[in-house]
PDB file of C-alpha atoms and ligand atoms in Angstrom:
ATOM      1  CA  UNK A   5     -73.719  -3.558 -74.028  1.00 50.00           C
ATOM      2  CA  UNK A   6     -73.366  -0.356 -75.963  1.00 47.00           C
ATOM      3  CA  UNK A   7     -74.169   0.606 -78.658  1.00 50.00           C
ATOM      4  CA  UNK A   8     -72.724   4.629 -78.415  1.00 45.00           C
ATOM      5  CA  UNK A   9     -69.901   5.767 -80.516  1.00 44.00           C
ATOM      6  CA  UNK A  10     -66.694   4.446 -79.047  1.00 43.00           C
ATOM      7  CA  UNK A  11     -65.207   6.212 -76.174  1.00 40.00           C
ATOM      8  CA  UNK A  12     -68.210   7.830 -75.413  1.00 44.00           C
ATOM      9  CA  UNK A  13     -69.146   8.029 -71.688  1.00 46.00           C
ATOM     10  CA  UNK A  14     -72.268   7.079 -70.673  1.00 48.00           C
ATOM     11  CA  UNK A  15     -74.601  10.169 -69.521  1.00 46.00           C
ATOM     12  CA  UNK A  16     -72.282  12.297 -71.412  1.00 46.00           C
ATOM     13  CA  UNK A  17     -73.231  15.669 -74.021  1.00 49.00           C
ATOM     14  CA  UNK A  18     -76.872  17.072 -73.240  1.00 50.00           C
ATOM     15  CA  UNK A  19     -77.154  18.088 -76.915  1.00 69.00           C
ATOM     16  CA  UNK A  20     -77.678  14.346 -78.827  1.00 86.00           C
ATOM     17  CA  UNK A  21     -80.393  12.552 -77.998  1.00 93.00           C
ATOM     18  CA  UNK A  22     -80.241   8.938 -76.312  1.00 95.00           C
ATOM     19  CA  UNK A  23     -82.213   6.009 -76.363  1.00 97.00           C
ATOM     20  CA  UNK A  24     -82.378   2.600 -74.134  1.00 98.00           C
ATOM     21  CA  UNK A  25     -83.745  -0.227 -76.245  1.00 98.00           C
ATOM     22  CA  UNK A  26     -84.771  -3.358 -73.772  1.00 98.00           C
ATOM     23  CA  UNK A  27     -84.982  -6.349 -75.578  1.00 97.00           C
ATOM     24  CA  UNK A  28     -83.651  -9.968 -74.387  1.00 97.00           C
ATOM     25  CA  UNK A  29     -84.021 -11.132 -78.264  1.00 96.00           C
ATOM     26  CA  UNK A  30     -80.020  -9.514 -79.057  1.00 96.00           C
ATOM     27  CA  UNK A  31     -81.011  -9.765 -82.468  1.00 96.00           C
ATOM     28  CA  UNK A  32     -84.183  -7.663 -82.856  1.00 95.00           C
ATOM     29  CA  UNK A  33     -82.427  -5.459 -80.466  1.00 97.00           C
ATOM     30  CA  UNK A  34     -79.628  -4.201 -82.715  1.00 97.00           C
ATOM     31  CA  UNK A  35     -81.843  -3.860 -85.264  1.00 96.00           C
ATOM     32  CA  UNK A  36     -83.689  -1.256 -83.647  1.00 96.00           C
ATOM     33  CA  UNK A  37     -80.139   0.192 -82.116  1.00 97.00           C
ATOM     34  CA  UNK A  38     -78.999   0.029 -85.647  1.00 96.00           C
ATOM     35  CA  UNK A  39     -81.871   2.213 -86.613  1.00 95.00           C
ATOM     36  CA  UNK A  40     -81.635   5.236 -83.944  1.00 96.00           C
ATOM     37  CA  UNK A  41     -77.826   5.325 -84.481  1.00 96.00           C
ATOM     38  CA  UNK A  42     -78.448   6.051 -88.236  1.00 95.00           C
ATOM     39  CA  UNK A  43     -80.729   8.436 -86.769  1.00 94.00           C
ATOM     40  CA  UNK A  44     -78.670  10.235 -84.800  1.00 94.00           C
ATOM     41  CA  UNK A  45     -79.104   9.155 -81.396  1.00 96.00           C
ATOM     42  CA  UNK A  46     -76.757   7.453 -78.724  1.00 96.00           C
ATOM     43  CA  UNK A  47     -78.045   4.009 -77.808  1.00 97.00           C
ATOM     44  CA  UNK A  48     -77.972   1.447 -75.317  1.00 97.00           C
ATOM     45  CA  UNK A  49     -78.971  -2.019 -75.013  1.00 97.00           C
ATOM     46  CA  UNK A  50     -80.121  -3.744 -72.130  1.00 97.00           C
ATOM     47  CA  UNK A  51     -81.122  -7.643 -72.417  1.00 97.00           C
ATOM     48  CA  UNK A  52     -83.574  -7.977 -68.714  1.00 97.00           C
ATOM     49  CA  UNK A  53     -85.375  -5.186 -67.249  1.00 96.00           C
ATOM     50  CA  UNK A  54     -83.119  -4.686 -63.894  1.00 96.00           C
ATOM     51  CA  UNK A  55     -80.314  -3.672 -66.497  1.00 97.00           C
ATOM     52  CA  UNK A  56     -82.652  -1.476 -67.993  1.00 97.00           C
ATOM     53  CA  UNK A  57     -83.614   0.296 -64.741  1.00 95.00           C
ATOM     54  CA  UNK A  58     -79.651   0.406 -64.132  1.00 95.00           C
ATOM     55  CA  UNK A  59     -78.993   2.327 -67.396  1.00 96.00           C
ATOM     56  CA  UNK A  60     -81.729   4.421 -67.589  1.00 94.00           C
ATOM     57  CA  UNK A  61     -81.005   5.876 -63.934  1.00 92.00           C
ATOM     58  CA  UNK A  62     -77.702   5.873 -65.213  1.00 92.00           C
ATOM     59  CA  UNK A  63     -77.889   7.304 -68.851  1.00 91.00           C
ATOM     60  CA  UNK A  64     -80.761   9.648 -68.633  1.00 91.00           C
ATOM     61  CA  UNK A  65     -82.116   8.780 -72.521  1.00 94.00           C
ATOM     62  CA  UNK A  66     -84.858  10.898 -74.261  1.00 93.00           C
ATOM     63  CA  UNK A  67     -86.331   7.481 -74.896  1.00 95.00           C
ATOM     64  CA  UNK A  68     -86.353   4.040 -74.339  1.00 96.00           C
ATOM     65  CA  UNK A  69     -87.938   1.110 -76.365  1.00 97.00           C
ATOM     66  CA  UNK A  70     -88.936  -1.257 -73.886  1.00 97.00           C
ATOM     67  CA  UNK A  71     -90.048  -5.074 -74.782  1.00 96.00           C
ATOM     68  CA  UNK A  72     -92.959  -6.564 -72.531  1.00 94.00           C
ATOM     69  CA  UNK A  73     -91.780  -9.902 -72.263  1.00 94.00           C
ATOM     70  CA  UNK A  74     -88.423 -10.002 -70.784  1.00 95.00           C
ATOM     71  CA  UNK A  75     -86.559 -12.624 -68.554  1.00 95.00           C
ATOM     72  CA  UNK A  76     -86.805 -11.438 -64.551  1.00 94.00           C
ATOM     73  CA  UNK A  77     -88.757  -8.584 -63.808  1.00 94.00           C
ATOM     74  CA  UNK A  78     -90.980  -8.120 -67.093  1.00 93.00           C
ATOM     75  CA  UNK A  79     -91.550  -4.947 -69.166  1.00 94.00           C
ATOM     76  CA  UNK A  80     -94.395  -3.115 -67.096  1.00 91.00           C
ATOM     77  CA  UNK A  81     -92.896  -3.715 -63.968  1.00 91.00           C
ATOM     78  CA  UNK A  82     -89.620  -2.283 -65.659  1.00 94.00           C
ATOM     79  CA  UNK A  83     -91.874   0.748 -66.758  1.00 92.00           C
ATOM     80  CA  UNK A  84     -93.017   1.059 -63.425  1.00 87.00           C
ATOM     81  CA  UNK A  85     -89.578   1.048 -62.388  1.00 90.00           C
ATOM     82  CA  UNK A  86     -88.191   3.805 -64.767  1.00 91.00           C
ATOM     83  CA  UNK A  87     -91.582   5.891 -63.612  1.00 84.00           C
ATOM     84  CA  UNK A  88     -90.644   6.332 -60.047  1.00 82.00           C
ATOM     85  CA  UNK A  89     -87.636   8.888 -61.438  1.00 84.00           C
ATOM     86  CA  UNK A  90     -87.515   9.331 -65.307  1.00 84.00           C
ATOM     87  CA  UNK A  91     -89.822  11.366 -67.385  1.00 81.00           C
ATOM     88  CA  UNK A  92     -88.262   9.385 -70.654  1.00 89.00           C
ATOM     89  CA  UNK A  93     -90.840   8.371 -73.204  1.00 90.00           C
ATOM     90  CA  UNK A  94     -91.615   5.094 -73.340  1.00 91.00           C
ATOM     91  CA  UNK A  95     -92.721   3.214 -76.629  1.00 92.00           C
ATOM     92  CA  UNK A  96     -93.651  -0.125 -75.218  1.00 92.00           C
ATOM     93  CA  UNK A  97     -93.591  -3.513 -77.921  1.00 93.00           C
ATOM     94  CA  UNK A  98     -95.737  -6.122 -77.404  1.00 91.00           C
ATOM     95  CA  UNK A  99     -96.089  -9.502 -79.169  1.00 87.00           C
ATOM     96  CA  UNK A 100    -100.313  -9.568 -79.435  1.00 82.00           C
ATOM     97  CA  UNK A 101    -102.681  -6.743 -80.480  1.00 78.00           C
ATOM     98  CA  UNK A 102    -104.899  -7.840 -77.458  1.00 79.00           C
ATOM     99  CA  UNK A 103    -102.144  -7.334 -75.105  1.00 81.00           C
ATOM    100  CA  UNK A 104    -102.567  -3.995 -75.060  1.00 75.00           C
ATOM    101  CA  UNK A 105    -106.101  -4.088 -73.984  1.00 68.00           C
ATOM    102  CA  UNK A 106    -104.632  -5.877 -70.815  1.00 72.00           C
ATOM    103  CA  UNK A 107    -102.173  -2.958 -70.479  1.00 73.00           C
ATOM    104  CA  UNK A 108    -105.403  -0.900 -69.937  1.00 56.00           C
ATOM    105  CA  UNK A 109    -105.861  -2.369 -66.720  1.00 56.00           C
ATOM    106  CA  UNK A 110    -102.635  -1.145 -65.277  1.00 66.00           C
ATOM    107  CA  UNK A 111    -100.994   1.966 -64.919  1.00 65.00           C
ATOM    108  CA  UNK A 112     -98.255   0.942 -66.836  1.00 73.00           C
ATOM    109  CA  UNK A 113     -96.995   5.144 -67.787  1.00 76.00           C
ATOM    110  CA  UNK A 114     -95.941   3.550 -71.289  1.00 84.00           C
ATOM    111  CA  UNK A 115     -96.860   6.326 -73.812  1.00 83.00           C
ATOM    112  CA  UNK A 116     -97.192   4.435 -77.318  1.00 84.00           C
ATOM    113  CA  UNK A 117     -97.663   0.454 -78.005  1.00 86.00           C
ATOM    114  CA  UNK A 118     -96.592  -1.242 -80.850  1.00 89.00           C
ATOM    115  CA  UNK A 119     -97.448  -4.598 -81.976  1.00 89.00           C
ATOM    116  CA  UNK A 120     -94.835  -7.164 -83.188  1.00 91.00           C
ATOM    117  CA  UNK A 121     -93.633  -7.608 -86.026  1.00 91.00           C
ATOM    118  CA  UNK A 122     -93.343  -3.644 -86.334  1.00 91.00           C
ATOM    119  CA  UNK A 123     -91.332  -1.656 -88.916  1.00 92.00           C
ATOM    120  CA  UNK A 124     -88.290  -0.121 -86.954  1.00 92.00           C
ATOM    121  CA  UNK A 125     -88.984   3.018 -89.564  1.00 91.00           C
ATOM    122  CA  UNK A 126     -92.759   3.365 -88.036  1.00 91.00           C
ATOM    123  CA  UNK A 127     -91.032   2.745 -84.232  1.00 94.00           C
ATOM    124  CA  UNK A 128     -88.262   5.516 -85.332  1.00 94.00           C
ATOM    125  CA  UNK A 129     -91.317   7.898 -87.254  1.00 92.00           C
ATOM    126  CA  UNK A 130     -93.417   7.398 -83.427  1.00 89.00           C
ATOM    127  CA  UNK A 131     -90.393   8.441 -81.338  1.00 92.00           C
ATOM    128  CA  UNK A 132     -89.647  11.672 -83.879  1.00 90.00           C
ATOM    129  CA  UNK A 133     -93.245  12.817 -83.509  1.00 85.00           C
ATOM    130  CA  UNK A 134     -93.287  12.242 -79.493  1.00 83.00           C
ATOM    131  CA  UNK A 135     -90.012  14.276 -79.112  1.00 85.00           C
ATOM    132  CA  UNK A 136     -90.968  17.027 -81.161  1.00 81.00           C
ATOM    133  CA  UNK A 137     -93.893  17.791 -79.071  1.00 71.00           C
ATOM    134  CA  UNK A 138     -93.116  20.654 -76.295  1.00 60.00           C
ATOM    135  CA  UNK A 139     -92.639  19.520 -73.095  1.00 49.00           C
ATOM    136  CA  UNK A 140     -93.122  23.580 -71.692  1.00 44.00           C
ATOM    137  CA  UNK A 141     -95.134  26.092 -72.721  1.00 37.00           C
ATOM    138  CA  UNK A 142     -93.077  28.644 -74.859  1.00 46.00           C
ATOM    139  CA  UNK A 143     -94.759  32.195 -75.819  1.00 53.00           C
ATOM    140  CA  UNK A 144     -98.023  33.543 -73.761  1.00 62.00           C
ATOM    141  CA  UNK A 145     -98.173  32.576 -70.553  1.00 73.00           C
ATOM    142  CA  UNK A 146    -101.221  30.160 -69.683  1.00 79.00           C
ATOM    143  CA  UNK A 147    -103.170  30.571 -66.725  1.00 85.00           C
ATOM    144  CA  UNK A 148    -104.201  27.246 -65.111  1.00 90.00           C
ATOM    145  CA  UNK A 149    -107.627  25.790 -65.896  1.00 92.00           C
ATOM    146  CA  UNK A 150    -110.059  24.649 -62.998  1.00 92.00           C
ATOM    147  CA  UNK A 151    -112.738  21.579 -63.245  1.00 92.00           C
ATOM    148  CA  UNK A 152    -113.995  21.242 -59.788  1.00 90.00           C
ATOM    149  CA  UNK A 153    -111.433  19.413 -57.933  1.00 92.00           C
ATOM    150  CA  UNK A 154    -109.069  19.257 -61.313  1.00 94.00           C
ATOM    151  CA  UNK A 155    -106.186  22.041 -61.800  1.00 94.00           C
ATOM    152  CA  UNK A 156    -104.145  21.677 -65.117  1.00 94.00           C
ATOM    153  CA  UNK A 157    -101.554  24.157 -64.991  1.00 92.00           C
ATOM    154  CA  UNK A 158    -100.537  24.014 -68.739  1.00 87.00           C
ATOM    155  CA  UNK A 159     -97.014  26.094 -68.186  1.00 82.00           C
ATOM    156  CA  UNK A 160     -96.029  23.771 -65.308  1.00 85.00           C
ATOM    157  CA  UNK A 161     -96.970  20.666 -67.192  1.00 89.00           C
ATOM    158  CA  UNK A 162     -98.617  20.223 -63.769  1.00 92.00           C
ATOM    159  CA  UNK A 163    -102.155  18.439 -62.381  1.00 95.00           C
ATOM    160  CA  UNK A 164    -103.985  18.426 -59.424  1.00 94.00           C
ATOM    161  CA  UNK A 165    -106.529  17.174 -57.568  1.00 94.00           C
ATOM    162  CA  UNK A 166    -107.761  19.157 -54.954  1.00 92.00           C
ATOM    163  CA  UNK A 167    -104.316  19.866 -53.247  1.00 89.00           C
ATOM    164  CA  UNK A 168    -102.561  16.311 -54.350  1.00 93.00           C
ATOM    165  CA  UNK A 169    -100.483  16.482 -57.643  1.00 94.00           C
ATOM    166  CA  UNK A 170    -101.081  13.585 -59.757  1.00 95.00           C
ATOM    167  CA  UNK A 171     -98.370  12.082 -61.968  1.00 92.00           C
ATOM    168  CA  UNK A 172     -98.790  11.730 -65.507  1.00 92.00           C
ATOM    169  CA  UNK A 173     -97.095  10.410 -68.177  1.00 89.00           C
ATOM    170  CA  UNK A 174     -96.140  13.032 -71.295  1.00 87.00           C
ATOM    171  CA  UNK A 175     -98.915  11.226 -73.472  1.00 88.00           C
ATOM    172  CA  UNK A 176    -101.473  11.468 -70.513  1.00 93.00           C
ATOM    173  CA  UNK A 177    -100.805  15.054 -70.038  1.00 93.00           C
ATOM    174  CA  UNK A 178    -101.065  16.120 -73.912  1.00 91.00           C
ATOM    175  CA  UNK A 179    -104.184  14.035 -73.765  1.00 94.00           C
ATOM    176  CA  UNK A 180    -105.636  16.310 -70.873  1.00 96.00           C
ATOM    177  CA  UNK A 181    -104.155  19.618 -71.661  1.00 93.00           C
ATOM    178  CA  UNK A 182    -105.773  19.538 -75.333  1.00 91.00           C
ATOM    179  CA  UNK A 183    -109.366  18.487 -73.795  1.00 94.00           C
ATOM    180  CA  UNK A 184    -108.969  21.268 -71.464  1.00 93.00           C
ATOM    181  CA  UNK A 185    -108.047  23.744 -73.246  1.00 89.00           C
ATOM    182  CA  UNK A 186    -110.885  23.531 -75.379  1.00 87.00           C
ATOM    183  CA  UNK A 187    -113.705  22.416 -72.783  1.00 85.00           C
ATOM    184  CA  UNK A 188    -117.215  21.039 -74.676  1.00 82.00           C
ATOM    185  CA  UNK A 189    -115.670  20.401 -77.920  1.00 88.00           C
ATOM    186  CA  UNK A 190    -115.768  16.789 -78.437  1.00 91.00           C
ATOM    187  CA  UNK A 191    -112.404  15.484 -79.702  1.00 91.00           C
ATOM    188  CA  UNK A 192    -112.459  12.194 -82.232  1.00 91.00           C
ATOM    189  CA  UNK A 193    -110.248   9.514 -81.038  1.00 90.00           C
ATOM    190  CA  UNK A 194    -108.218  10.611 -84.402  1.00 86.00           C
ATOM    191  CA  UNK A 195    -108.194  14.287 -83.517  1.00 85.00           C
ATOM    192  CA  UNK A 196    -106.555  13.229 -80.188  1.00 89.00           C
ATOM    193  CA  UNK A 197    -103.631  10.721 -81.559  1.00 86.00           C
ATOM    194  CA  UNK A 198    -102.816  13.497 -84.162  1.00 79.00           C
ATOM    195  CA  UNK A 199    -102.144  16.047 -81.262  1.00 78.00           C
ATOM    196  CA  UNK A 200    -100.526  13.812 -79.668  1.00 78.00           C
ATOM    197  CA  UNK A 201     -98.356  12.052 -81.971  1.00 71.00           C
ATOM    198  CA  UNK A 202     -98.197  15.743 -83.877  1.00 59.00           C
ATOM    199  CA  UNK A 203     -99.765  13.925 -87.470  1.00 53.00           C
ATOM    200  CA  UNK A 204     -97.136  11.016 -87.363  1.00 57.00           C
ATOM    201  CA  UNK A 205     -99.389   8.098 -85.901  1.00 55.00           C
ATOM    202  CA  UNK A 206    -100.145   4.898 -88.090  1.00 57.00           C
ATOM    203  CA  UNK A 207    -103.525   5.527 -86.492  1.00 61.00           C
ATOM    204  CA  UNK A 208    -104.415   2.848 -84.074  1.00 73.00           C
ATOM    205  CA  UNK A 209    -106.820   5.065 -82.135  1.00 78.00           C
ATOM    206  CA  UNK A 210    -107.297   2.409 -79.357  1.00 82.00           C
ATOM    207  CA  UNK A 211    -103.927   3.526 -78.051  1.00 86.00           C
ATOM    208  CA  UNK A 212    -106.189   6.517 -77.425  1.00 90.00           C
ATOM    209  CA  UNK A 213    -108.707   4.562 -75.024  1.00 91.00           C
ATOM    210  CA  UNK A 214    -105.083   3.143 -73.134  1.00 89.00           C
ATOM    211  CA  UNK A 215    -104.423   6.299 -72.255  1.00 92.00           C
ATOM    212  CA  UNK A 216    -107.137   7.461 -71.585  1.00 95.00           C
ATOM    213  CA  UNK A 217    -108.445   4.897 -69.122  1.00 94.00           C
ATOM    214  CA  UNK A 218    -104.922   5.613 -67.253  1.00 93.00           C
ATOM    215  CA  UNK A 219    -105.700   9.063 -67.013  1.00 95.00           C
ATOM    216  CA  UNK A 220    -108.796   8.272 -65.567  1.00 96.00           C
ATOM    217  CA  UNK A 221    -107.451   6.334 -63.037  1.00 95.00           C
ATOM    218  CA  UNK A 222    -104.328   8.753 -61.754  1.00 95.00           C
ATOM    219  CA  UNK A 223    -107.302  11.737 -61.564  1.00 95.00           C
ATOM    220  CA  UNK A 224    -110.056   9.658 -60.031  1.00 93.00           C
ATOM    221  CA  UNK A 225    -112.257   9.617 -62.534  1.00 92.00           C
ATOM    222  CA  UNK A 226    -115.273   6.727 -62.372  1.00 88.00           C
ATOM    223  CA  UNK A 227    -115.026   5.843 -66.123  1.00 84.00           C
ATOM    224  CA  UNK A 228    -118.325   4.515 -65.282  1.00 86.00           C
ATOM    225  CA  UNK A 229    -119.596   8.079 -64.261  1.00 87.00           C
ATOM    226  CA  UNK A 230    -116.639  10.372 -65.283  1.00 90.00           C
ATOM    227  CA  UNK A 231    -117.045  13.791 -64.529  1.00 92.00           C
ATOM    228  CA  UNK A 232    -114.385  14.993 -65.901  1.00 94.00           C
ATOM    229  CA  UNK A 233    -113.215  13.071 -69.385  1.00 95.00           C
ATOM    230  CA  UNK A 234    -116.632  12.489 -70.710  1.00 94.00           C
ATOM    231  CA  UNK A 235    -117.471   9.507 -73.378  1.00 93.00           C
ATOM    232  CA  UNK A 236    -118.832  10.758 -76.426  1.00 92.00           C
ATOM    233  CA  UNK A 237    -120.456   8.035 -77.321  1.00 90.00           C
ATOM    234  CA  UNK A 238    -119.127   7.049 -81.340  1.00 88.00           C
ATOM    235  CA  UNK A 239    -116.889  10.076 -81.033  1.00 89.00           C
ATOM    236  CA  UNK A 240    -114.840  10.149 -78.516  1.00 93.00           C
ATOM    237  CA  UNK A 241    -113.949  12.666 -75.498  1.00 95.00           C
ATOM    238  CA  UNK A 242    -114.677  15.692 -74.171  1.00 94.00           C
ATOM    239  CA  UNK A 243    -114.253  17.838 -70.933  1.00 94.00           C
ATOM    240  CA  UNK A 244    -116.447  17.223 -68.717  1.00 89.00           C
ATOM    241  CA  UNK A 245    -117.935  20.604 -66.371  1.00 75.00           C
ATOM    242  CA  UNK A 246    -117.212  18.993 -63.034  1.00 63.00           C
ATOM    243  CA  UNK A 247    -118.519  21.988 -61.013  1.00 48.00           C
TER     244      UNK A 247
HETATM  245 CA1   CA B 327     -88.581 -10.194 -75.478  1.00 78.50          CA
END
């Protein structure tokens, strides 16, 4: 189902902005359609994840709101899915709070949560603020940044571990380039979600910790002796010296 203006080809102009909203309930879903259309973006709905993965590969959005519980193959494996060849930020919804503390076990590459019920203005304000961060480095060029084994190459949006490149999402790689670029300051949890969600988050800093412990995991880092994305204990994080 589609939800574009009529006639419009899938994949089509480069200039609007898409979105993929996965949600079997077709009522919920149109409601969030409803809201990016008013918005100003093309959108597509897709009821079961292997649809999703379909249109995404197919449609190339900016974004796509993506439901956890969905009939077949559910909404992280769907994630995982869209992962292996989209860049696409990913808001995922989920129906318990405490669900997304069991999302922190898995590398899902989802780079917000929300809970349900959610205000499709808060889902619309979260997917505004992620697309208006930069996804290159405009103005000075700058150099990549060393922490033992750990390259960040800010201008290439690119990390790597000794010679392996690791895959990140967006929200990872914001996460990492703003505690690198300012090594031994420790960032609040709040300081973080602001720079990533550029001022626009409702401020649920545990999304912070999600991300976080993902990151963690892609770069090899022991949470339980990280040497690289330190705990600051009733903070929150810093860069670590890793020499
Ligand atoms: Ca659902």
């Amino acid at each position: 189902m589609t939800m574009s203006r009529p006639g419009q080809p899938v994949g089509a102009p480069a200039d609007r902005l898409r979105a993929v909203v996965v949600e079997d309930e077709a009522p919920l879903a149109r409601v969030i359609a409803d809201y990016f259309v008013k918005d100003g973006f093309d959108v597509d709905i897709a009821g079961d994840g292997e649809t999703a993965v379909e249109l995404v590969s197919r449609s190339r959005p900016d974004v796509v709101v993506l439901d956890l519980m969905l009939p077949g193959i559910d909404g992280i494996e769907t994630c995982r899915r869209i992962r292996t060849f989209s860049d696409a930020y990913v808001v995922m919804l989920t129906a318990r709070a405490d669900e997304v503390d069991k999302l922190v076990g898995l590398s899902v590459g989802a780079d917000d949560y929300l809970t349900k019920p959610f205000s499709p203005r808060e889902l619309l304000a979260r997917v505004r603020a992620m697309l208006r961060r930069p996804r290159a480095g405009l103005g000075e060029a700058k150099p990549p940044r060393r922490f033992g084994d750990l390259t960040i190459d800010p201008d290439a949006r690119e990390v790597r571990v000794a010679a392996r490149v690791v895959e990140l999402t967006p929200t990872e790689f914001d996460l990492l380039d703003a505690l690198s670029a300012r090594p031994r300051m420790a960032f609040s949890r709040g300081q973080l979600l602001e720079h990533v969600s550029r001022g626009q988050s409702s401020g649920d800093d545990h999304v912070v910790d999600v991300h976080i412990a993902n990151l963690r995991r892609k770069i090899g880092d022991d949470p339980k002796a990280s040497r690289y994305v330190l705990t600051v204990r009733g903070v929150g994080y810093r860069m670590g010296e890793a020499g």
